[in-house]
Amino acid sequence: MKPPAVKYARAGDVQEAVALLREHGADAKVLAGGQSLVPLMSFRLARPSILIDINRVGELDYIREDNGSLLIGAMTRQRDVEISRTVADAVPLLPQALHHVGHVTNRNRGTIGGSLAHADPASELPALVTGLAGELVVEGPKGSRTIVAEDFFVGTFTTAMEPDEVLAAVRLPRLPAGTGVAVEELARRHGDFAIVAAMAAVHLGSDGSVDLVRLAASGVDSVPVRLHAAEAVLAGAQPTAEVIDAAAATVADSINPTGDVHAPASYRRDMARLLVKRAVAAAVERSGVQA
Ligand SMILES: Cc1cc2nc3c(=O)[nH]c(=O)nc-3n(C[C@H](O)[C@H](O)[C@H](O)COP(=O)(O)OP(=O)(O)OC[C@H]3O[C@@H](n4cnc5c(N)ncnc54)[C@H](O)[C@@H]3O)c2cc1C
């Protein structure tokens, strides 16, 4: 199917994009990489009155280290982030997660901001940003505001952004050197959306105990979920198999999956526990103890 005819405007900068959104109202949609929006339009699941194309807004295309954090502009292509040495060094979980997002051709066009603004609870990037306590920088008619990830994702395909706001950037805290990271997914085929995914970042202190742990899951609720209870079990503990089991056992109470054609809710719940256990064990295995 082809998308229906739609009005089109191209923004030259962020302010122009905001002004166009304001002018055209809630039925206008930002067009970034088009990898989610265009298929939705083709299936008539999205019927925007006008597309505001931000592909020429070069000021939103950057990867930067900034005061102990990694700042990525919303229009940065997913593939550019996946292969960036700066990203691999600061937040090594990010390239690993991106490797699971669709196929290289999708990631060549798809943007970091598009994936986050789309807010699919099955997506990897919203879960990663939630798990790492990232922040979303949003530009609107009243200027810029910053929203923490757990407040940004408010429901399936729904964020805390106003219709006349543009997602400008995401900020992620740098992970300490030696942090082990892992992404574990259950998907029917590589490149498909995961049925359930779990992500872990673990740093061990000089005595081998966990001094930093960040855990998240996708496909298990209407929003991406940071697994606070499991993190609390691991924090400060020696990451033995028993402790990792105990952390994974908390997952079922932290999530609220629904069933669909791919898997019933009970299966997603069981898989989330298993994938968290595997992700934590792999992250511990990969972490380098800091003297
Ligand atoms: C075959 C295929 C497989 C895929 N598999 C996966 C997968 O496994 N995991 C996964 O996470 N994703 C997957 N995707 C989706 C992909 O990651 C998309 O790139 C992403 O969801 C949307 O990014 P985009 O830049 O293409 O945004 P678009 O499709 O252009 O936009 C998506 C939505 O976000 C809004 N938007 C975009 N940018 C902004 C902005 N800066 N400010 C405000 N609103 C904005 C748009 O208005 C629209 O509502 C897949 C896509 C395809 C086609």
Short mmCIF file of C-alpha atoms and ligand atoms in Angstrom, two decimals:
data_model
loop_
_atom_site.label_atom_id
_atom_site.label_comp_id
_atom_site.label_asym_id
_atom_site.label_seq_id
_atom_site.Cartn_x
_atom_site.Cartn_y
_atom_site.Cartn_z
CA MET A 1 0.00 0.00 0.00
CA LYS A 2 1.07 3.56 -0.63
CA PRO A 3 0.54 6.40 1.84
CA PRO A 4 -2.29 8.80 0.94
CA ALA A 5 -1.48 12.22 -0.49
CA VAL A 6 -0.43 14.55 2.29
CA LYS A 7 0.64 18.19 2.54
CA TYR A 8 4.36 18.73 3.10
CA ALA A 9 6.58 21.45 4.55
CA ARG A 10 10.32 21.42 5.08
CA ALA A 11 11.79 23.09 8.16
CA GLY A 12 15.22 24.71 7.92
CA ASP A 13 15.82 24.86 11.65
CA VAL A 14 14.23 23.86 14.95
CA GLN A 15 12.40 27.17 15.42
CA GLU A 16 10.82 26.86 11.99
CA ALA A 17 9.73 23.28 12.77
CA VAL A 18 8.10 24.48 16.02
CA ALA A 19 6.41 27.38 14.21
CA LEU A 20 5.04 25.02 11.52
CA LEU A 21 3.71 22.61 14.19
CA ARG A 22 2.03 25.51 15.94
CA GLU A 23 0.54 26.80 12.71
CA HIS A 24 -0.91 23.44 11.62
CA GLY A 25 -2.11 22.10 14.97
CA ALA A 26 -2.33 18.65 16.49
CA ASP A 27 -2.83 16.79 13.17
CA ALA A 28 0.60 17.85 11.86
CA LYS A 29 3.42 15.32 12.24
CA VAL A 30 7.19 15.66 12.25
CA LEU A 31 8.87 13.52 9.58
CA ALA A 32 12.30 12.23 10.64
CA GLY A 33 13.62 8.95 9.16
CA GLY A 34 10.10 7.88 8.17
CA GLN A 35 10.78 4.27 9.19
CA SER A 36 7.77 4.13 11.53
CA LEU A 37 5.62 7.02 10.33
CA VAL A 38 5.50 6.13 6.62
CA PRO A 39 4.47 2.47 7.20
CA LEU A 40 1.78 3.70 9.63
CA MET A 41 0.51 6.12 6.98
CA SER A 42 0.54 3.37 4.35
CA PHE A 43 -1.65 1.21 6.59
CA ARG A 44 -3.89 4.24 7.30
CA LEU A 45 -3.04 3.93 11.01
CA ALA A 46 -1.71 7.52 10.96
CA ARG A 47 -3.48 10.28 8.96
CA PRO A 48 -1.48 13.47 9.52
CA SER A 49 -2.82 16.61 7.84
CA ILE A 50 0.73 17.73 6.98
CA LEU A 51 4.28 16.39 7.35
CA ILE A 52 6.89 18.75 8.78
CA ASP A 53 10.15 17.39 7.39
CA ILE A 54 13.14 18.00 9.71
CA ASN A 55 15.68 16.05 7.65
CA ARG A 56 17.52 19.25 6.67
CA VAL A 57 17.76 20.50 10.26
CA GLY A 58 21.51 19.95 10.55
CA GLU A 59 21.70 21.44 14.05
CA LEU A 60 19.96 18.28 15.37
CA ASP A 61 22.57 15.91 13.91
CA TYR A 62 25.48 15.48 16.34
CA ILE A 63 27.12 13.22 18.91
CA ARG A 64 28.87 15.09 21.69
CA GLU A 65 30.45 14.46 25.09
CA ASP A 66 29.19 17.08 27.48
CA ASN A 67 30.13 17.36 31.13
CA GLY A 68 30.16 13.63 31.99
CA SER A 69 27.30 12.78 29.70
CA LEU A 70 26.70 11.84 26.09
CA LEU A 71 24.47 14.23 24.14
CA ILE A 72 22.95 13.03 20.87
CA GLY A 73 20.92 15.23 18.55
CA ALA A 74 17.49 13.89 17.63
CA MET A 75 18.20 13.74 13.88
CA THR A 76 21.35 11.66 14.28
CA ARG A 77 20.86 8.47 12.28
CA GLN A 78 20.74 5.29 14.32
CA ARG A 79 23.55 3.77 12.24
CA ASP A 80 25.87 6.75 12.89
CA VAL A 81 25.34 6.24 16.62
CA GLU A 82 25.84 2.49 16.34
CA ILE A 83 29.31 2.88 14.75
CA SER A 84 30.48 5.93 16.73
CA ARG A 85 33.64 5.43 18.82
CA THR A 86 32.54 8.24 21.14
CA VAL A 87 29.31 6.38 21.86
CA ALA A 88 31.03 2.99 22.27
CA ASP A 89 33.38 4.56 24.79
CA ALA A 90 30.79 6.52 26.81
CA VAL A 91 27.67 4.30 26.69
CA PRO A 92 28.63 0.87 25.26
CA LEU A 93 25.09 -0.43 25.86
CA LEU A 94 23.81 1.84 23.08
CA PRO A 95 25.56 0.24 20.05
CA GLN A 96 24.61 -3.19 21.39
CA ALA A 97 20.95 -2.22 21.64
CA LEU A 98 20.95 -0.56 18.21
CA HIS A 99 22.26 -3.73 16.64
CA HIS A 100 18.83 -5.24 17.42
CA VAL A 101 16.82 -2.36 15.90
CA GLY A 102 15.46 -3.56 12.54
CA HIS A 103 18.05 -3.96 9.79
CA VAL A 104 21.00 -1.78 8.72
CA THR A 105 18.87 -0.21 5.97
CA ASN A 106 16.31 0.93 8.58
CA ARG A 107 19.06 2.24 10.83
CA ASN A 108 20.63 4.19 7.93
CA ARG A 109 17.45 6.29 7.75
CA GLY A 110 15.91 5.89 11.21
CA THR A 111 16.89 8.53 13.76
CA ILE A 112 17.52 8.41 17.48
CA GLY A 113 14.86 11.07 18.07
CA GLY A 114 12.31 9.31 15.86
CA SER A 115 12.57 6.10 17.83
CA LEU A 116 12.20 7.95 21.15
CA ALA A 117 9.36 10.23 20.01
CA HIS A 118 7.52 7.24 18.53
CA ALA A 119 7.52 5.67 22.04
CA ASP A 120 6.83 2.09 21.06
CA PRO A 121 7.02 0.12 24.33
CA ALA A 122 8.56 -2.79 22.37
CA SER A 123 11.45 -0.62 21.11
CA GLU A 124 14.98 -0.89 22.37
CA LEU A 125 15.94 2.80 22.60
CA PRO A 126 13.11 3.98 24.90
CA ALA A 127 13.97 1.10 27.27
CA LEU A 128 17.66 1.92 27.17
CA VAL A 129 17.12 5.62 27.85
CA THR A 130 14.72 4.76 30.69
CA GLY A 131 17.08 2.22 32.22
CA LEU A 132 20.04 4.59 32.13
CA ALA A 133 18.01 7.47 33.59
CA GLY A 134 18.48 9.53 30.44
CA GLU A 135 16.92 12.95 29.78
CA LEU A 136 15.04 14.21 26.75
CA VAL A 137 15.57 17.78 25.59
CA VAL A 138 12.46 19.21 23.94
CA GLU A 139 12.05 22.52 22.05
CA GLY A 140 8.71 24.30 21.90
CA PRO A 141 7.20 27.77 21.50
CA LYS A 142 8.21 28.66 25.07
CA GLY A 143 11.80 27.47 24.61
CA SER A 144 13.64 24.40 25.77
CA ARG A 145 12.72 21.98 28.57
CA THR A 146 14.27 18.74 29.82
CA ILE A 147 12.18 15.69 30.76
CA VAL A 148 13.57 12.64 32.57
CA ALA A 149 12.89 9.41 30.69
CA GLU A 150 10.54 7.89 33.25
CA ASP A 151 8.30 10.98 32.88
CA PHE A 152 8.71 11.24 29.10
CA PHE A 153 7.13 7.89 28.17
CA VAL A 154 3.54 8.07 29.39
CA GLY A 155 1.81 5.32 27.39
CA THR A 156 1.88 3.23 24.24
CA PHE A 157 3.07 5.56 21.42
CA THR A 158 2.53 8.50 23.79
CA THR A 159 5.06 10.90 25.30
CA ALA A 160 4.93 13.96 27.53
CA MET A 161 5.68 16.20 24.54
CA GLU A 162 3.08 18.75 23.45
CA PRO A 163 1.91 18.64 19.80
CA ASP A 164 3.90 21.81 19.06
CA GLU A 165 7.14 20.53 20.56
CA VAL A 166 10.09 18.91 18.79
CA LEU A 167 12.43 16.42 20.42
CA ALA A 168 15.86 18.02 20.08
CA ALA A 169 18.28 15.70 21.90
CA VAL A 170 18.80 12.89 24.36
CA ARG A 171 21.29 13.04 27.19
CA LEU A 172 22.72 9.86 28.70
CA PRO A 173 25.06 9.65 31.68
CA ARG A 174 28.49 8.27 30.79
CA LEU A 175 29.02 4.77 32.19
CA PRO A 176 32.22 4.28 34.22
CA ALA A 177 35.12 2.49 32.47
CA GLY A 178 34.88 -1.26 33.01
CA THR A 179 31.07 -1.36 33.01
CA GLY A 180 29.81 -4.64 31.56
CA VAL A 181 26.76 -4.36 29.32
CA ALA A 182 24.38 -6.85 27.75
CA VAL A 183 21.18 -6.94 25.70
CA GLU A 184 19.10 -10.11 25.63
CA GLU A 185 16.11 -10.41 23.30
CA LEU A 186 13.46 -12.86 22.31
CA ALA A 187 12.45 -12.15 18.69
CA ARG A 188 11.02 -14.39 16.00
CA ARG A 189 13.82 -13.39 13.59
CA HIS A 190 16.82 -11.06 13.85
CA GLY A 191 15.61 -7.57 12.96
CA ASP A 192 12.04 -8.17 14.09
CA PHE A 193 10.74 -6.18 17.02
CA ALA A 194 11.56 -8.11 20.19
CA ILE A 195 8.70 -9.87 21.94
CA VAL A 196 10.59 -9.13 25.16
CA ALA A 197 14.01 -7.50 25.63
CA ALA A 198 16.18 -6.97 28.70
CA MET A 199 19.20 -4.71 29.09
CA ALA A 200 21.82 -4.56 31.82
CA ALA A 201 24.78 -2.38 32.73
CA VAL A 202 26.84 -3.53 35.71
CA HIS A 203 29.98 -2.09 37.26
CA LEU A 204 31.88 -3.93 39.99
CA GLY A 205 33.95 -2.33 42.74
CA SER A 206 37.44 -3.48 43.70
CA ASP A 207 35.96 -6.05 46.14
CA GLY A 208 33.82 -7.56 43.36
CA SER A 209 30.54 -6.20 44.67
CA VAL A 210 28.10 -4.34 42.40
CA ASP A 211 28.64 -0.59 42.70
CA LEU A 212 26.48 0.42 39.71
CA VAL A 213 23.60 -1.43 38.12
CA ARG A 214 21.01 -0.29 35.57
CA LEU A 215 18.31 -2.65 34.30
CA ALA A 216 15.48 -2.16 31.83
CA ALA A 217 12.99 -4.19 29.85
CA SER A 218 10.80 -3.60 26.80
CA GLY A 219 7.72 -5.40 25.52
CA VAL A 220 6.45 -5.90 29.07
CA ASP A 221 4.20 -2.89 29.72
CA SER A 222 2.62 0.10 28.00
CA VAL A 223 5.87 1.99 28.63
CA PRO A 224 9.51 0.94 28.82
CA VAL A 225 10.34 -0.22 32.34
CA ARG A 226 13.32 0.48 34.56
CA LEU A 227 13.64 -2.51 36.93
CA HIS A 228 14.22 -0.66 40.20
CA ALA A 229 13.47 -3.64 42.49
CA ALA A 230 15.94 -5.92 40.71
CA GLU A 231 18.57 -3.16 40.81
CA ALA A 232 18.03 -2.83 44.58
CA VAL A 233 18.72 -6.55 45.12
CA LEU A 234 22.00 -6.34 43.18
CA ALA A 235 23.30 -2.99 44.46
CA GLY A 236 26.16 -3.53 46.90
CA ALA A 237 25.94 -7.33 46.67
CA GLN A 238 28.39 -9.90 45.34
CA PRO A 239 26.76 -10.92 42.01
CA THR A 240 26.54 -14.65 42.71
CA ALA A 241 24.14 -16.89 40.80
CA GLU A 242 21.80 -16.86 43.84
CA VAL A 243 21.77 -13.06 44.02
CA ILE A 244 21.15 -12.75 40.27
CA ASP A 245 18.27 -15.25 40.61
CA ALA A 246 16.83 -13.24 43.49
CA ALA A 247 17.06 -10.03 41.44
CA ALA A 248 15.37 -11.67 38.43
CA ALA A 249 12.61 -13.04 40.70
CA THR A 250 11.48 -9.44 41.41
CA VAL A 251 10.88 -8.71 37.72
CA ALA A 252 7.39 -10.25 37.52
CA ASP A 253 6.06 -7.68 40.02
CA SER A 254 7.70 -4.74 38.21
CA ILE A 255 6.01 -5.28 34.86
CA ASN A 256 2.50 -5.45 33.46
CA PRO A 257 2.57 -7.29 30.14
CA THR A 258 -0.45 -7.88 27.93
CA GLY A 259 -0.95 -10.80 25.57
CA ASP A 260 -1.12 -10.53 21.79
CA VAL A 261 -0.78 -12.79 18.73
CA HIS A 262 2.92 -13.27 19.47
CA ALA A 263 2.77 -14.32 23.13
CA PRO A 264 0.41 -14.41 26.11
CA ALA A 265 1.11 -12.15 29.08
CA SER A 266 2.28 -15.07 31.28
CA TYR A 267 4.90 -16.06 28.70
CA ARG A 268 6.21 -12.49 28.46
CA ARG A 269 6.43 -12.37 32.24
CA ASP A 270 8.44 -15.61 32.37
CA MET A 271 10.69 -14.52 29.51
CA ALA A 272 11.35 -11.16 31.14
CA ARG A 273 12.61 -12.91 34.28
CA LEU A 274 14.82 -15.26 32.23
CA LEU A 275 16.20 -12.53 29.95
CA VAL A 276 16.99 -10.24 32.88
CA LYS A 277 18.85 -13.09 34.55
CA ARG A 278 20.85 -13.74 31.37
CA ALA A 279 21.55 -10.06 30.76
CA VAL A 280 22.81 -9.48 34.31
CA ALA A 281 25.00 -12.60 34.22
CA ALA A 282 26.49 -11.55 30.87
CA ALA A 283 27.06 -7.96 32.03
CA VAL A 284 28.82 -9.20 35.19
CA GLU A 285 30.96 -11.54 33.09
CA ARG A 286 31.97 -8.66 30.79
CA SER A 287 32.69 -6.13 33.52
CA GLY A 288 36.30 -5.32 34.36
CA VAL A 289 36.99 -4.94 38.06
CA GLN A 290 38.46 -1.49 38.75
CA ALA A 291 41.39 -1.50 41.13
C1 LIG B 1 11.45 -3.29 8.92
C2 LIG B 1 11.55 -2.45 10.17
C3 LIG B 1 11.97 -3.05 11.35
C4 LIG B 1 12.06 -2.29 12.52
N1 LIG B 1 12.47 -2.92 13.67
C5 LIG B 1 12.60 -2.20 14.80
C6 LIG B 1 13.07 -2.81 16.00
O1 LIG B 1 13.38 -4.01 16.05
N2 LIG B 1 13.17 -2.04 17.11
C7 LIG B 1 12.85 -0.69 17.08
O2 LIG B 1 12.96 -0.04 18.11
N3 LIG B 1 12.41 -0.09 15.97
C8 LIG B 1 12.29 -0.81 14.83
N4 LIG B 1 11.83 -0.18 13.70
C9 LIG B 1 11.47 1.26 13.76
C10 LIG B 1 12.71 2.15 13.55
O3 LIG B 1 13.55 2.10 14.66
C11 LIG B 1 12.32 3.62 13.32
O4 LIG B 1 13.47 4.21 12.78
C12 LIG B 1 11.94 4.44 14.52
O5 LIG B 1 10.90 3.81 15.26
C13 LIG B 1 11.41 5.81 14.10
O6 LIG B 1 12.47 6.65 13.74
P1 LIG B 1 12.36 7.54 12.45
O7 LIG B 1 13.51 8.49 12.48
O8 LIG B 1 12.25 6.66 11.27
O9 LIG B 1 11.02 8.37 12.74
P2 LIG B 1 9.72 8.65 11.88
O10 LIG B 1 9.16 7.37 11.36
O11 LIG B 1 9.96 9.73 10.90
O12 LIG B 1 8.76 9.21 13.05
C14 LIG B 1 8.22 8.38 14.04
C15 LIG B 1 7.32 9.22 14.95
O13 LIG B 1 8.09 10.10 15.75
C16 LIG B 1 7.75 11.46 15.47
N5 LIG B 1 9.03 12.20 15.47
C17 LIG B 1 10.16 11.83 14.83
N6 LIG B 1 11.16 12.65 15.14
C18 LIG B 1 10.66 13.59 15.98
C19 LIG B 1 11.21 14.70 16.66
N7 LIG B 1 12.52 15.02 16.57
N8 LIG B 1 10.40 15.43 17.46
C20 LIG B 1 9.08 15.10 17.60
N9 LIG B 1 8.51 14.05 17.00
C21 LIG B 1 9.28 13.30 16.20
C22 LIG B 1 7.04 11.45 14.13
O14 LIG B 1 6.15 12.54 14.01
C23 LIG B 1 6.33 10.11 14.20
O15 LIG B 1 5.16 10.22 14.98
C24 LIG B 1 11.73 -0.91 12.51
C25 LIG B 1 11.31 -0.29 11.32
C26 LIG B 1 11.22 -1.06 10.16
C27 LIG B 1 10.76 -0.38 8.90
#
